[in-house]
Coordinates of C-alpha atoms in Angstrom, one line a residue:
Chain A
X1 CA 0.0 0.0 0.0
X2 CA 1.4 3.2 -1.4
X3 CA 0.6 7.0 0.2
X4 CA -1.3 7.9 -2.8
X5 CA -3.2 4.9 -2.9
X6 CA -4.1 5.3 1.1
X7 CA -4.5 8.7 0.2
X8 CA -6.9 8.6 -2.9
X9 CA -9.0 5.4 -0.8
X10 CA -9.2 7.5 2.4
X11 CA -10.9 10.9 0.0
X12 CA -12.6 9.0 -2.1
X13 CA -14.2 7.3 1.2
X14 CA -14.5 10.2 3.0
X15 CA -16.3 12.4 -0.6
X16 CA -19.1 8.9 -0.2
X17 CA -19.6 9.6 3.1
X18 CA -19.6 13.4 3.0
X19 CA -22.0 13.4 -0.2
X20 CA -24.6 11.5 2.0
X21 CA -25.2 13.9 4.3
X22 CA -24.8 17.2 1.8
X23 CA -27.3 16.1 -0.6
X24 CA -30.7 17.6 0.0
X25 CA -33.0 15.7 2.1
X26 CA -35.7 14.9 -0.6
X27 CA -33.0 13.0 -2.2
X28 CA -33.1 8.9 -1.7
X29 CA -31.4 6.2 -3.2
X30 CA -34.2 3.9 -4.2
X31 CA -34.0 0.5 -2.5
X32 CA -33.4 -1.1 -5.4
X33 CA -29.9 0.4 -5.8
X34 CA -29.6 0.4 -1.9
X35 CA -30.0 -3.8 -2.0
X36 CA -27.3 -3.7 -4.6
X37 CA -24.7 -1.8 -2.9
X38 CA -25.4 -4.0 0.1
X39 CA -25.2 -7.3 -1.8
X40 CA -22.2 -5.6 -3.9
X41 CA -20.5 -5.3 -0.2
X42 CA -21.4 -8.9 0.2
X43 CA -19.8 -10.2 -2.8
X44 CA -16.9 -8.4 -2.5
X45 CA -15.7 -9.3 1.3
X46 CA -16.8 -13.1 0.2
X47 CA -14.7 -13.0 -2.4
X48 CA -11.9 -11.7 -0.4
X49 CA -13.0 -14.5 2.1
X50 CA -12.7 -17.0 -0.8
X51 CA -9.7 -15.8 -2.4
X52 CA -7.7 -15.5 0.7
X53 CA -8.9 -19.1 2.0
X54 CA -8.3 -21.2 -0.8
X55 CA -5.2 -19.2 -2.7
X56 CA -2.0 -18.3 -2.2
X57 CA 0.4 -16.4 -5.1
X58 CA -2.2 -17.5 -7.7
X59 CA -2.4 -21.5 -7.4
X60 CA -4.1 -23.9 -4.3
X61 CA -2.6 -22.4 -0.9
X62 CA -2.3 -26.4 0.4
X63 CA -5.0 -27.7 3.0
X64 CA -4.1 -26.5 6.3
X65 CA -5.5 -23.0 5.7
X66 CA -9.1 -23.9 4.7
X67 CA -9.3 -26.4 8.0
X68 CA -9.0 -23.3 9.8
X69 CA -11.2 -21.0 8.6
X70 CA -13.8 -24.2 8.2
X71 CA -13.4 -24.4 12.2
X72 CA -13.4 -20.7 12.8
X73 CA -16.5 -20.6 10.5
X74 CA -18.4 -22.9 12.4
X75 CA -17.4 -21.7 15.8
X76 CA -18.8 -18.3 14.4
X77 CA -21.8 -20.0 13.5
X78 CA -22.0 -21.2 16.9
X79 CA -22.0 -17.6 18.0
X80 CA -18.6 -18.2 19.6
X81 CA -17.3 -14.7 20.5
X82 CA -15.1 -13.5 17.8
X83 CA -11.7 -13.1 19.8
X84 CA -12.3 -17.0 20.2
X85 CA -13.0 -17.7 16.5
X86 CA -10.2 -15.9 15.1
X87 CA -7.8 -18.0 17.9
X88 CA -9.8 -21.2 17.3
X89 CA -8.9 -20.5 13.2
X90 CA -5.5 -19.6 13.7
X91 CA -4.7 -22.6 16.3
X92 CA -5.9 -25.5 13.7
X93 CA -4.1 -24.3 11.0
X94 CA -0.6 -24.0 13.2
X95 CA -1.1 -27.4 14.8
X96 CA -2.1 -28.9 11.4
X97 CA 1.2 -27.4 9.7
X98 CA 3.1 -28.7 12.7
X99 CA 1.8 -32.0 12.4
X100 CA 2.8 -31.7 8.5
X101 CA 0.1 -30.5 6.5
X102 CA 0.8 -27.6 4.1
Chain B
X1 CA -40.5 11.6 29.8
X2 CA -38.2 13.4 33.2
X3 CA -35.1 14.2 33.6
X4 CA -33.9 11.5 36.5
X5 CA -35.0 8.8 33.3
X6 CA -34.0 10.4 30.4
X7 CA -30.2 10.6 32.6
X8 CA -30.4 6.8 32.8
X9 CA -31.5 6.8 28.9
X10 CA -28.2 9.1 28.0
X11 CA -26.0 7.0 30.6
X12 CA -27.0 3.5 28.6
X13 CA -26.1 4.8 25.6
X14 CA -22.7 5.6 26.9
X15 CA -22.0 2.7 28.3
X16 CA -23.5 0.7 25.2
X17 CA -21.6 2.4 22.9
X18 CA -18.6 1.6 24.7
X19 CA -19.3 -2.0 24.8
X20 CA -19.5 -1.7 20.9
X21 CA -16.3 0.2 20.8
X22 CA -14.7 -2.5 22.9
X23 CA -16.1 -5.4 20.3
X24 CA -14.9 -3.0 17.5
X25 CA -11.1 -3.0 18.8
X26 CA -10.9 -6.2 18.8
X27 CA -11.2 -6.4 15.1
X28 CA -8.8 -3.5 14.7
X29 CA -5.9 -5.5 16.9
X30 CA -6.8 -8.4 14.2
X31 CA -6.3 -5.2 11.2
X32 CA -3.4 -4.3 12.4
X33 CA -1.7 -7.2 13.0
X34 CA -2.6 -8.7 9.2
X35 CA -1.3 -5.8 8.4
X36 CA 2.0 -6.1 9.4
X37 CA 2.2 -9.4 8.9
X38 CA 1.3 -7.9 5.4
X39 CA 4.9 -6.2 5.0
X40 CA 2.6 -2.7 6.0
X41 CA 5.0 0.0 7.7
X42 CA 3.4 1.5 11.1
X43 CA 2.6 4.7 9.9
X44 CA 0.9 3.4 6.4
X45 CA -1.3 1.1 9.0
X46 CA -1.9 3.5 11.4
X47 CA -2.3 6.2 8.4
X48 CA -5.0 3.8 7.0
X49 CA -6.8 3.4 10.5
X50 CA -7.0 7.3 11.2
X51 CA -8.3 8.5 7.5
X52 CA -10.0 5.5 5.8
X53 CA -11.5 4.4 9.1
X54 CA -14.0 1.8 7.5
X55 CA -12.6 -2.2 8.7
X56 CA -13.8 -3.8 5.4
X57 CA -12.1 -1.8 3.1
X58 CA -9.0 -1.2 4.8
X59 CA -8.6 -5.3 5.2
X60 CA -10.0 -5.4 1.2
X61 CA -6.8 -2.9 0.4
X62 CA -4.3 -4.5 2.8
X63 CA -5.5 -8.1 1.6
X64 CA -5.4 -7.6 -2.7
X65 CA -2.0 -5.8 -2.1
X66 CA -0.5 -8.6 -0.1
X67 CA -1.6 -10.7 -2.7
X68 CA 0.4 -8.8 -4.9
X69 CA -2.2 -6.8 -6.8
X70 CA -1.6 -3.6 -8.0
X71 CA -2.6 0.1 -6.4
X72 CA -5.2 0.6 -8.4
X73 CA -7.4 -2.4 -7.8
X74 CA -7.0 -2.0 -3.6
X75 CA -8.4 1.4 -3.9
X76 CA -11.0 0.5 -6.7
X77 CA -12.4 -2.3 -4.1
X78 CA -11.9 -0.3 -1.1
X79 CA -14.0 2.6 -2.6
X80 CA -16.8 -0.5 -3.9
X81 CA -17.2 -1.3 -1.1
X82 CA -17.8 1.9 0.2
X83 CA -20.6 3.4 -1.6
X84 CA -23.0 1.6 0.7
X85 CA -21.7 4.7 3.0
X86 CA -24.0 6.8 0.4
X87 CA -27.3 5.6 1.7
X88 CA -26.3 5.5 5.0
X89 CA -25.5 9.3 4.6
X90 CA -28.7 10.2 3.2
X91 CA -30.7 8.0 6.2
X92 CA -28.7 9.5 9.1
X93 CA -28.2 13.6 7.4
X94 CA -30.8 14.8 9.9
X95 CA -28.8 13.2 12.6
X96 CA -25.5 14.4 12.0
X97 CA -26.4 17.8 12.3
X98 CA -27.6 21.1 10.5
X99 CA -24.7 22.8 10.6
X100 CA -21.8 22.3 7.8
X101 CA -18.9 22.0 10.5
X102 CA -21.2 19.1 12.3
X103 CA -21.1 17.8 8.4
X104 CA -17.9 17.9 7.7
X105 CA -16.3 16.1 10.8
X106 CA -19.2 14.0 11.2
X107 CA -19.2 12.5 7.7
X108 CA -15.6 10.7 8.9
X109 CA -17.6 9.1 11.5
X110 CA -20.6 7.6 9.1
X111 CA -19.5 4.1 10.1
X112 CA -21.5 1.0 9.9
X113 CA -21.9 0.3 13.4
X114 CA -22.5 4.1 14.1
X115 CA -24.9 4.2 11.8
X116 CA -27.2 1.1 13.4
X117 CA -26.3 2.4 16.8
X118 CA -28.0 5.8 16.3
X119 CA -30.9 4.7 14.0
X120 CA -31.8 2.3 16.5
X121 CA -32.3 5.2 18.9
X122 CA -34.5 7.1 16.7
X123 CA -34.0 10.4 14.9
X124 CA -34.2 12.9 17.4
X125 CA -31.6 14.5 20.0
X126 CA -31.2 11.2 21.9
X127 CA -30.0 9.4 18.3
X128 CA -27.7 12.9 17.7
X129 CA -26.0 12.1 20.8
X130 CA -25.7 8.2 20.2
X131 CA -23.9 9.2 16.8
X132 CA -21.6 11.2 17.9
X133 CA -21.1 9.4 21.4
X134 CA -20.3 6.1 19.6
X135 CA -18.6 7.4 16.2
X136 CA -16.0 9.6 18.8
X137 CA -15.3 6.3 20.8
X138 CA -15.5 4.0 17.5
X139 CA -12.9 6.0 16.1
X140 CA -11.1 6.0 19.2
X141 CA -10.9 2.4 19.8
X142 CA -10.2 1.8 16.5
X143 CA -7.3 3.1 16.4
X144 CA -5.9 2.2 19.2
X145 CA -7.0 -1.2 18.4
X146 CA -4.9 -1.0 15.6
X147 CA -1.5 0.3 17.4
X148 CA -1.9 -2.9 19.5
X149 CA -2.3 -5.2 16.8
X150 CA 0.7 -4.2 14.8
X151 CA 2.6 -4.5 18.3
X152 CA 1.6 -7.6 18.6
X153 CA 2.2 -8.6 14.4
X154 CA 5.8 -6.8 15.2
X155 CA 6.7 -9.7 17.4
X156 CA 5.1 -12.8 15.6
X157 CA 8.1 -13.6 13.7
X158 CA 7.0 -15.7 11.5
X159 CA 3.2 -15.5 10.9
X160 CA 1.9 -18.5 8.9
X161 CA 4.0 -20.6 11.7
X162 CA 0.9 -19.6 14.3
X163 CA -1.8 -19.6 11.5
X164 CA -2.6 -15.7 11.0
X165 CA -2.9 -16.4 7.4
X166 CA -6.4 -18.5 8.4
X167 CA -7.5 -15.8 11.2
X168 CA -7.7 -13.4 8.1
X169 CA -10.4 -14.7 6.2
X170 CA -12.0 -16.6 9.3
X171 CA -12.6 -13.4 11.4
X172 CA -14.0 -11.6 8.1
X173 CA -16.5 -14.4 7.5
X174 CA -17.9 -14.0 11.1
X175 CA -18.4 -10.3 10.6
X176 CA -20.2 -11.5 7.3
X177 CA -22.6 -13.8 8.9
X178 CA -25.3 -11.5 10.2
X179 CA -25.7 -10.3 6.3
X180 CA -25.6 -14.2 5.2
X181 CA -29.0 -14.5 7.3
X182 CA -30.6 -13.2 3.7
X183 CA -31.2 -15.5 0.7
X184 CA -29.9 -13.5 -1.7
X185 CA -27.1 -12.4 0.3
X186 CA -26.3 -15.9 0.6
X187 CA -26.8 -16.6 -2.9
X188 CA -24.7 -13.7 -4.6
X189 CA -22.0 -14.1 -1.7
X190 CA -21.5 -18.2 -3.0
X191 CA -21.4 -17.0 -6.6
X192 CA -18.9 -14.4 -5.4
X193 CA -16.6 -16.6 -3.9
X194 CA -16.6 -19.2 -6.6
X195 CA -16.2 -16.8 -9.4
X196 CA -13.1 -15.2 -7.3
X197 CA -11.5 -18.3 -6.7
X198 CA -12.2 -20.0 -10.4
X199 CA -10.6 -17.0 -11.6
X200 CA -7.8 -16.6 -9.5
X201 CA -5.1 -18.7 -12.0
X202 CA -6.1 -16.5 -15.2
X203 CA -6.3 -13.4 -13.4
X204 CA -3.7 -10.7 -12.3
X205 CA -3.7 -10.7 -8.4
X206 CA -6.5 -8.5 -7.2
X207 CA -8.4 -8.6 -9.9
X208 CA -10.4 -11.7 -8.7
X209 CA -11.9 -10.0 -5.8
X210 CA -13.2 -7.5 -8.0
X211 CA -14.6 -10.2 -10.3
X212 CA -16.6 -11.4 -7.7
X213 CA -18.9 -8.5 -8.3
X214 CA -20.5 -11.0 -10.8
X215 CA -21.9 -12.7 -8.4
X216 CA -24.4 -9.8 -8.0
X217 CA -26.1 -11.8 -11.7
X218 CA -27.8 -14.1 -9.3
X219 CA -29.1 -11.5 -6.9
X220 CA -32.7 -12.1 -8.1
X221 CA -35.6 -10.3 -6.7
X222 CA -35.7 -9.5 -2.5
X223 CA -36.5 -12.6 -1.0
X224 CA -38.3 -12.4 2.2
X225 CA -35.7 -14.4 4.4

């Protein structure tokens, strides 16, 4: 991460957020396009999510890594607190490397 | 409504939105020590904490540049992700404040959390106060969240030895369950992910994030639940 791409995120944030609360109040994003930019949030972190579970430098990033997050996920599900999932992740894949997996 | 209960009202708040500052710093410590097990210098980390201040697309940026994707791709998905700020702008404006100085800081606090905390208590003075009450302390403990968690990435030294590499995407997921309780959030978020991770071998790093956009084809009508 470069300054001027930290700096042209944090504006270009900051110019969404700002532009929210200039715009006069009759203005409204319809629904329709509020859905989408909630379900194009979505997509986007679960992609990330995806990406950063299953690959590593553009090929398979070996199993070790998925077993984790698979435990964290479920201990989320579980409504684990989420100190707890992110150790219970983190643990599985280190003993699992330690025992030999990749 | 008296003043002895409305006191009590104002002190809950408080001490709410401190609990949700608390929960919030806990996911900063996780930011900011990806980040530095990321190769991120202190003051880029702490630089991002202080002016992006929004967790999903600081961890987007930090994630598709450790992957070795380019500048331009980290901001385009950080800013994506970001224009569901837009909405929220327009649904708490009355909130914020009339005046444009209460504008103009507030704006850097419209954050997810501070935006449920203070709709949930309405629209008048008492949801004024929650926004600004729990966007001050948000930022706060964000923040310092993040100081502490590149502290503590500073002396892992070697991260994938103690798993971080699987806390990444396992701590994002849970923060991404509450919006999984939806169908189609469900739906276009598994189309997402396999799209991005079929992709990944043909694609330049970053990119397949951003191609998991495509997922939003099978977003369908609202479903109901």
């Amino acid at each position: 991460m470069t300054w001027p791409a930290l700096l042209s995120l944090a504006a270009g944030t900051y110019l969404i957020r700002l532009l929210g609360l200039l715009l006069p109040g009759r203005v409204r994003v319809s629904a329709h396009v509020e859905r989408y930019f909630d379900l194009g949030a979505t997509a986007l972190l679960l992609a990330l999510v995806a990406v950063s579970t299953f690959t590593q430098d553009g090929g398979f990033a070996g199993w070790a890594r998925p077993l984790g997050v698979v435990v964290g996920a479920v201990a989320a599900w579980r409504r684990v607190p989420f100190v707890l999932v992110v150790i219970l992740a983190a643990g599985t894949t280190a003993l699992l490397r330690l025992a030999g997996l990749p | 409504m008296d003043v002895g209960s409305s006191d009590r009202t104002l002190r809950e708040d408080a001490r709410d939105a401190l609990a949700l500052a608390v929960a919030v710093s806990v996911v900063a410590v996780s930011f900011g020590a990806l980040a530095t097990a990321a190769g991120l210098p202190l003051l880029i980390t702490m630089a991002m904490s202080l002016l992006v201040l929004a967790g999903g697309a600081q961890f987007l940026a930090v994630a598709i540049i450790a992957a070795g994707g380019g500048a331009v791709a980290a901001v385009a998905g950080g800013l994506l992700l970001n224009l569901r700020h837009l909405p929220y702008g327009l649904a708490v404006a009355d909130v914020v404040g009339d005046r444009w100085p209460a504008k103009v800081f507030g704006a850097h606090l419209l954050i997810d959390e501070v935006v449920a905390f203070s709709r949930a208590r309405g629209s008048g003075a008492r949801a004024r106060r929650a926004y600004w009450t729990s966007g001050i302390l948000l930022a706060t403990f964000w923040n310092a969240g993040t100081l502490l968690g590149v502290m503590a990435g500073s002396a892992i030294p070697d991260p994938s030895v103690f798993g971080v590499d699987a806390a990444f995407p396992a701590a994002l997921l849970a923060l991404l369950l509450p919006a999984l309780r939806q169908s189609d959030a469900r739906r276009v978020g598994l189309a997402s992910a396999v799209i991005a991770v079929a992709s990944t071998p043909f694609l330049a790093p970053g990119l397949p994030v951003l191609a998991g956009l495509l997922g939003l084809g099978v977003a369908g009508r609202r479903a109901s639940s």
